[in-house]
Short mmCIF file of C-alpha atoms in Angstrom, two decimals:
data_model
loop_
_atom_site.label_atom_id
_atom_site.label_comp_id
_atom_site.label_asym_id
_atom_site.label_seq_id
_atom_site.Cartn_x
_atom_site.Cartn_y
_atom_site.Cartn_z
CA MET G 1 94.50 103.60 98.32
CA LYS G 2 97.09 100.83 98.17
CA ILE G 3 99.58 100.81 95.47
CA ALA G 4 101.69 97.86 94.39
CA PHE G 5 104.54 99.15 92.61
CA TYR G 6 106.96 96.91 90.44
CA GLY G 7 110.17 98.31 89.53
CA SER G 8 113.98 98.28 89.30
CA SER G 9 115.01 99.83 92.67
CA LEU G 10 113.90 101.88 95.31
CA LEU G 11 116.96 101.28 97.77
CA SER G 12 119.72 101.49 95.07
CA SER G 13 120.73 104.03 92.40
CA TYR G 14 123.58 101.58 91.32
CA TRP G 15 123.09 101.28 87.45
CA ASN G 16 119.76 102.49 88.07
CA GLY G 17 118.94 106.07 87.24
CA ALA G 18 115.46 105.72 87.92
CA ALA G 19 115.86 105.53 91.94
CA THR G 20 115.79 109.45 92.60
CA TYR G 21 112.69 109.42 90.49
CA TYR G 22 110.83 106.81 92.02
CA ARG G 23 111.87 108.03 95.56
CA GLY G 24 110.36 111.72 94.91
CA MET G 25 107.26 110.37 93.39
CA LEU G 26 106.17 107.74 95.96
CA CYS G 27 107.33 109.74 99.04
CA GLU G 28 105.00 112.50 97.63
CA LEU G 29 102.28 110.09 97.26
CA ALA G 30 102.82 108.51 100.92
CA ARG G 31 102.52 112.18 102.11
CA ARG G 32 99.22 112.35 100.45
CA GLY G 33 97.72 109.25 102.15
CA TYR G 34 98.69 106.38 99.58
CA SER G 35 100.07 103.08 101.25
CA ILE G 36 102.79 101.89 99.07
CA THR G 37 104.50 98.57 98.80
CA PHE G 38 107.68 98.64 96.28
CA TYR G 39 108.84 95.23 94.93
CA GLU G 40 112.43 95.12 93.54
CA PRO G 41 114.48 92.04 92.52
CA ASP G 42 117.66 91.46 94.10
CA ALA G 43 119.81 91.78 90.92
CA PHE G 44 122.54 93.46 89.41
CA ASP G 45 124.18 93.90 92.63
CA ARG G 46 122.03 96.62 93.54
CA GLN G 47 121.39 95.52 97.17
CA LYS G 48 124.95 95.56 97.88
CA HIS G 49 125.07 99.31 96.82
CA ARG G 50 121.99 100.73 98.48
CA ASP G 51 121.82 104.38 98.72
CA ILE G 52 119.02 104.25 101.55
CA GLU G 53 117.56 101.54 103.54
CA PRO G 54 113.89 101.03 103.61
CA PRO G 55 111.90 104.22 103.94
CA GLU G 56 109.21 104.82 106.58
CA TRP G 57 106.70 106.08 103.71
CA ALA G 58 107.01 102.66 101.70
CA GLU G 59 107.31 99.00 102.57
CA VAL G 60 110.01 97.65 100.46
CA LYS G 61 110.19 94.00 99.19
CA VAL G 62 113.17 92.58 98.00
CA TYR G 63 112.78 89.24 96.15
CA PRO G 64 115.05 86.57 94.76
CA ALA G 65 115.47 86.94 91.23
CA THR G 66 113.82 83.70 90.51
CA GLU G 67 110.88 82.68 88.57
CA GLU G 68 109.28 81.33 91.79
CA ALA G 69 109.79 84.31 93.82
CA MET G 70 108.60 86.63 91.06
CA ARG G 71 105.44 84.61 90.64
CA ALA G 72 105.15 84.91 94.60
CA VAL G 73 105.16 88.63 94.17
CA VAL G 74 102.92 89.44 91.48
CA ALA G 75 100.32 87.57 93.35
CA GLU G 76 100.40 90.39 95.67
CA ALA G 77 98.87 92.75 93.15
CA ALA G 78 95.58 91.24 94.10
CA LYS G 79 95.49 93.35 97.55
CA ALA G 80 96.15 96.84 95.41
CA ASP G 81 93.71 99.44 94.52
CA VAL G 82 96.53 100.68 92.05
CA VAL G 83 98.81 98.30 90.28
CA VAL G 84 101.89 99.71 88.55
CA LYS G 85 104.47 98.03 86.45
CA ALA G 86 107.63 100.06 85.66
CA SER G 87 109.91 99.38 82.58
CA GLY G 88 113.49 98.31 83.02
CA VAL G 89 113.12 96.33 86.02
CA GLY G 90 115.67 94.08 84.22
CA VAL G 91 114.49 90.67 84.98
CA PHE G 92 111.32 88.87 84.20
CA ASP G 93 109.83 92.11 82.50
CA ASN G 94 107.20 90.61 80.45
CA GLU G 95 106.36 88.02 83.13
CA LEU G 96 106.05 90.91 85.52
CA LEU G 97 103.51 92.77 83.14
CA GLU G 98 101.54 89.96 82.20
CA GLY G 99 101.35 88.81 85.88
CA VAL G 100 100.44 91.62 87.52
CA VAL G 101 97.80 92.79 84.96
CA ALA G 102 96.09 89.13 85.28
CA ALA G 103 96.45 89.05 89.13
CA SER G 104 94.95 92.79 89.92
CA ARG G 105 91.43 93.14 90.85
CA PRO G 106 88.78 94.03 88.33
CA ASP G 107 88.29 97.46 89.99
CA ALA G 108 91.98 98.23 90.12
CA ILE G 109 93.59 100.94 88.46
CA ARG G 110 96.22 99.24 85.98
CA ILE G 111 99.37 101.48 84.99
CA PHE G 112 102.74 100.96 82.88
CA TRP G 113 105.01 103.58 84.31
CA ASP G 114 107.81 104.08 81.47
CA VAL G 115 111.07 105.82 82.67
CA ASP G 116 112.74 105.19 79.22
CA ALA G 117 109.95 105.88 76.76
CA PRO G 118 111.89 106.51 73.51
CA ALA G 119 113.68 103.01 74.17
CA THR G 120 110.24 101.39 74.96
CA LEU G 121 108.60 102.84 72.11
CA ALA G 122 111.56 101.79 69.62
CA GLU G 123 110.78 97.99 70.88
CA LEU G 124 107.04 98.44 70.08
CA ARG G 125 107.68 99.82 66.46
CA GLU G 126 110.21 96.96 65.88
CA GLY G 127 107.92 94.04 67.23
CA PRO G 128 103.96 94.02 66.26
CA ASP G 129 103.66 91.23 68.72
CA HIS G 130 105.24 92.90 71.73
CA LEU G 131 103.47 91.97 74.89
CA LEU G 132 103.35 95.66 75.86
CA ARG G 133 101.43 96.46 72.56
CA ARG G 134 98.89 93.53 73.31
CA THR G 135 98.77 94.52 77.03
CA LEU G 136 98.16 98.36 76.49
CA PRO G 137 94.02 98.04 76.10
CA ALA G 138 93.83 96.40 79.35
CA LEU G 139 95.95 99.13 81.08
CA ASP G 140 93.93 102.48 82.57
CA PHE G 141 97.28 104.65 82.08
CA VAL G 142 100.56 104.91 80.70
CA LEU G 143 102.39 107.30 82.59
CA THR G 144 106.24 108.50 81.48
CA TYR G 145 108.87 110.39 82.99
CA GLY G 146 109.44 112.29 79.94
CA GLY G 147 108.59 112.58 76.11
CA GLY G 148 106.11 115.07 75.83
CA PRO G 149 103.61 115.32 72.77
CA PRO G 150 105.83 112.80 70.47
CA VAL G 151 105.79 109.96 73.30
CA ILE G 152 101.97 110.87 73.97
CA GLU G 153 100.97 110.55 70.10
CA ALA G 154 103.06 107.10 69.83
CA TYR G 155 101.57 105.48 72.98
CA GLU G 156 98.22 106.36 71.94
CA GLY G 157 98.72 105.35 68.39
CA PHE G 158 99.72 101.86 69.78
CA GLY G 159 96.61 101.86 71.67
CA ALA G 160 97.22 103.10 75.07
CA ARG G 161 93.90 104.57 76.20
CA ARG G 162 95.65 107.65 78.00
CA CYS G 163 99.39 108.73 78.07
CA ILE G 164 100.47 111.16 80.52
CA PRO G 165 104.23 112.46 81.09
CA ILE G 166 104.74 113.22 84.67
CA TYR G 167 108.19 114.61 84.20
CA ASN G 168 111.40 114.41 86.71
CA ALA G 169 111.30 116.82 89.47
CA LEU G 170 113.17 118.07 92.43
CA ASP G 171 112.76 117.11 96.15
CA PRO G 172 114.44 120.18 97.82
CA SER G 173 114.84 117.95 101.07
CA THR G 174 117.24 115.50 99.56
CA HIS G 175 118.83 117.89 96.77
CA HIS G 176 119.97 121.23 97.72
CA PRO G 177 123.19 123.40 98.10
CA VAL G 178 125.86 122.02 100.54
CA PRO G 179 129.33 123.19 101.14
CA THR G 180 132.10 122.41 98.60
CA ASP G 181 134.12 118.90 98.54
CA GLU G 182 137.58 118.86 97.43
CA ARG G 183 136.87 115.48 95.79
CA PHE G 184 134.64 117.12 93.15
CA LYS G 185 136.37 119.99 92.64
CA ALA G 186 136.61 120.74 88.71
CA ASP G 187 135.75 123.11 86.02
CA LEU G 188 133.40 120.76 84.48
CA SER G 189 131.87 117.84 85.85
CA PHE G 190 129.35 115.17 84.34
CA LEU G 191 127.55 112.25 85.76
CA GLY G 192 126.18 109.10 83.75
CA ASN G 193 126.84 105.80 83.24
CA ARG G 194 128.48 104.68 80.28
CA LEU G 195 125.76 103.29 78.00
CA PRO G 196 125.61 102.60 74.45
CA ASP G 197 123.36 105.30 73.06
CA ARG G 198 125.36 107.76 75.24
CA GLU G 199 128.60 107.04 74.98
CA ALA G 200 129.29 109.02 71.46
CA ARG G 201 127.29 112.39 72.93
CA VAL G 202 129.88 112.04 75.90
CA GLU G 203 132.90 111.94 73.57
CA GLN G 204 131.39 114.81 71.42
CA PHE G 205 130.08 117.10 74.51
CA PHE G 206 132.74 116.18 77.46
CA LEU G 207 135.85 114.62 76.15
CA GLU G 208 136.30 116.60 73.22
CA PRO G 209 136.08 119.80 75.11
CA ALA G 210 138.65 118.58 77.76
CA ALA G 211 140.72 117.97 75.07
CA ARG G 212 140.34 121.50 73.67
CA LEU G 213 140.77 122.87 77.25
CA PRO G 214 144.07 121.00 78.43
CA GLY G 215 144.64 123.42 81.36
CA ARG G 216 141.21 122.96 82.78
CA ARG G 217 140.06 119.87 85.02
CA PHE G 218 137.30 117.61 83.90
CA LEU G 219 135.65 115.28 86.32
CA ILE G 220 133.46 112.07 85.24
CA GLY G 221 131.35 110.04 87.81
CA GLY G 222 129.32 106.74 86.71
CA ASN G 223 129.92 103.33 86.16
CA GLY G 224 131.55 101.43 82.97
CA TRP G 225 134.23 104.30 81.99
CA GLU G 226 137.14 102.48 83.81
CA THR G 227 138.13 101.20 80.35
CA LYS G 228 137.55 104.40 78.34
CA GLY G 229 140.47 106.13 76.93
CA MET G 230 140.05 110.02 78.13
CA PRO G 231 142.31 112.98 77.79
CA SER G 232 144.68 113.40 81.02
CA ASN G 233 143.14 116.16 82.34
CA VAL G 234 139.83 113.94 83.13
CA SER G 235 139.58 112.24 86.25
CA HIS G 236 137.30 109.41 86.52
CA ILE G 237 135.75 108.64 90.26
CA GLY G 238 133.30 105.80 89.71
CA HIS G 239 129.81 105.20 91.06
CA VAL G 240 128.70 108.35 93.21
CA TYR G 241 126.16 107.17 95.86
CA THR G 242 123.04 109.65 96.00
CA ARG G 243 124.42 110.84 99.59
CA ASP G 244 127.27 112.65 97.42
CA HIS G 245 125.24 113.82 94.52
CA ASN G 246 124.91 117.57 96.24
CA ALA G 247 128.67 117.85 96.82
CA PHE G 248 129.16 116.62 93.29
CA ASN G 249 127.04 119.34 91.73
CA THR G 250 128.09 122.28 94.16
CA SER G 251 131.84 121.74 93.99
CA PRO G 252 132.57 122.45 90.36
CA LEU G 253 132.56 125.63 88.60
CA ALA G 254 129.57 124.20 86.02
CA VAL G 255 127.71 120.63 85.91
CA LEU G 256 127.23 118.93 82.20
CA ASN G 257 123.94 117.16 81.34
CA ILE G 258 124.18 114.98 78.10
CA ALA G 259 120.78 113.26 77.04
CA ARG G 260 121.17 109.62 75.78
CA ASP G 261 120.68 109.70 71.80
CA SER G 262 117.16 108.53 72.01
CA MET G 263 116.02 111.29 74.54
CA ALA G 264 117.62 114.08 73.10
CA THR G 265 115.82 112.84 69.58
CA THR G 266 112.49 112.61 71.07
CA GLY G 267 112.77 115.79 73.43
CA TYR G 268 110.89 116.85 76.45
CA SER G 269 112.84 114.49 78.39
CA PRO G 270 114.94 115.99 81.16
CA ALA G 271 117.00 113.65 83.06
CA THR G 272 116.75 113.48 86.88
CA ARG G 273 120.29 114.97 86.91
CA VAL G 274 118.92 118.36 85.45
CA PHE G 275 116.64 118.79 88.73
CA GLU G 276 119.41 117.40 91.07
CA ALA G 277 121.99 119.84 89.66
CA ALA G 278 119.41 122.86 89.85
CA GLY G 279 118.29 122.04 93.09
CA ALA G 280 121.94 121.91 94.59
CA GLY G 281 122.19 125.66 92.67
CA ALA G 282 124.73 124.37 90.02
CA CYS G 283 125.49 126.14 86.89
CA LEU G 284 124.19 123.39 84.41
CA ILE G 285 125.61 123.27 80.83
CA THR G 286 123.35 121.13 78.67
CA ASP G 287 123.08 119.80 75.32
CA ALA G 288 120.24 121.20 73.26
CA TRP G 289 117.13 119.49 73.18
CA VAL G 290 113.54 120.21 72.32
CA GLY G 291 111.14 121.15 75.31
CA LEU G 292 114.00 122.50 77.29
CA GLU G 293 112.34 125.70 77.68
CA LEU G 294 109.75 124.27 79.60
CA PHE G 295 112.07 123.61 82.36
CA LEU G 296 114.68 126.16 82.38
CA LYS G 297 115.42 129.45 80.33
CA GLU G 298 118.58 129.25 77.91
CA GLY G 299 121.21 132.16 78.91
CA GLU G 300 119.58 132.88 82.25
CA GLU G 301 118.92 129.45 84.18
CA VAL G 302 120.98 127.07 82.02
CA LEU G 303 123.88 127.41 79.32
CA VAL G 304 123.14 125.47 76.21
CA ALA G 305 125.57 123.66 74.08
CA ARG G 306 125.35 122.35 70.44
CA ASP G 307 128.54 120.54 70.20
CA GLY G 308 131.45 120.31 71.94
CA LYS G 309 133.10 123.46 70.93
CA ASP G 310 129.93 125.48 72.52
CA VAL G 311 130.72 123.36 76.03
CA ALA G 312 134.65 124.67 75.72
CA ALA G 313 133.47 128.19 74.79
CA HIS G 314 131.15 128.21 77.83
CA VAL G 315 133.87 126.74 80.34
CA GLU G 316 136.31 129.32 79.04
CA ALA G 317 133.75 132.33 79.34
CA LEU G 318 132.21 131.23 82.77
CA THR G 319 133.36 133.11 85.84
CA PRO G 320 132.42 131.87 89.32
CA GLU G 321 130.07 134.87 89.70
CA ARG G 322 128.17 134.39 86.75
CA ALA G 323 128.17 130.41 87.38
CA LYS G 324 126.46 131.34 90.70
CA ALA G 325 123.89 133.65 89.08
CA ILE G 326 122.79 131.10 86.65
CA GLY G 327 122.69 128.24 89.28
CA ASP G 328 120.61 130.72 91.76
CA ALA G 329 118.33 131.48 89.06
CA ALA G 330 117.72 127.81 87.97
CA ARG G 331 117.19 126.80 91.67
CA ARG G 332 114.46 129.23 92.11
CA ARG G 333 112.69 128.33 88.86
CA ILE G 334 112.64 124.70 89.52
CA ILE G 335 111.40 124.79 93.37
CA ALA G 336 108.74 127.54 91.96
CA GLU G 337 107.37 125.16 89.21
CA HIS G 338 109.12 121.54 89.07
CA THR G 339 109.04 119.86 92.72
CA TYR G 340 107.76 116.22 93.26
CA ALA G 341 104.84 117.98 95.62
CA ARG G 342 103.75 119.38 92.24
CA ARG G 343 104.04 116.08 90.28
CA GLY G 344 102.46 114.17 93.04
CA ALA G 345 99.46 116.33 93.04
CA GLU G 346 99.31 115.59 89.21
CA VAL G 347 99.40 112.06 89.79
CA ASP G 348 97.12 111.85 92.79
CA THR G 349 94.28 113.80 90.56
CA ILE G 350 94.77 111.16 87.95
CA LEU G 351 94.32 108.35 90.52
CA ARG G 352 91.29 109.96 92.54
CA GLU G 353 89.50 110.97 89.06
CA ALA G 354 89.93 107.39 87.59
CA ALA G 355 88.84 105.95 91.03
CA SER G 356 85.79 107.69 91.14
CA GLN G 357 84.62 106.99 87.54
CA ARG G 358 85.01 103.44 88.61
CA ARG G 359 82.64 103.95 91.52
CA GLU G 360 80.21 105.88 89.58
CA ARG G 361 80.36 103.20 86.86
CA SER G 362 79.69 100.33 89.52
CA VAL G 363 76.77 102.31 90.98
CA ALA G 364 75.41 102.75 87.68
#
């Protein structure tokens, strides 16, 4: 089957946390025989900060961020058996959604793939006339990369035919243990862009512990932190390219995951960073959120903090030996249960069943 996928960027993770997810999912679907074309706009300087060149497993069409170019790529939806509009493209999101639904063939499978369901659902609640809300009945599926029961119930309550979480996962071929790197040595490291619904939690779970432990070294990577006041024992290293994520995760004593406000409230929303860190065998400390136990076991495969005081206590008590034991246990669990090979199998089953039902209806 041919898939036309309209998303933010496959080639760049610059201000684009979904890149790892897209790569893992689509690479696996390509292995299963799907022919994939990924359409991404040339926007937000992402093409200047590519992490990868166009891969052999997908055709990538980068189009100018203009209305004319957008309409040209929308027309290509007519060639596909599966048409996917992802959330958060960043330019012409409504026009893309409306356009690909209209352009797709009647027998095509239409999907909205939400990589930030809490934020999207908040928009739907605030806007009764929201385009997506009006479009849901015309879509075959809403797939989300997190959210669990609360997101399923909300989407189906808004009129989605089926909402299915396809969680983040690990590609062991890209995220794995590597030797430590002096650039990333620290007692605790955090990687994430500065966003309005994350900043207060970064202050609580990262900067407050750093202030409590002036003798320890803290490292923060990601965009937007240049103007943020921080304790003197915190180093900011800016954007960390995907090629350096393994070293970033293996070099410190522990790595911190901080969910954004909306995802922490919704639960069942493990970030890509969780799986990247576990894949590298890092000792992960995470803020608490509902559904964590579906992915990692507290105290054995992950350390959980309810506030900044907990984070500081974990760092103080952690030895290199215990950190290694936790990281190794997390890696074993994630490789056994949460790889993109498994997620790809889920999506493959969904698509093939839907295609089979279409064929049966056309014959009848």
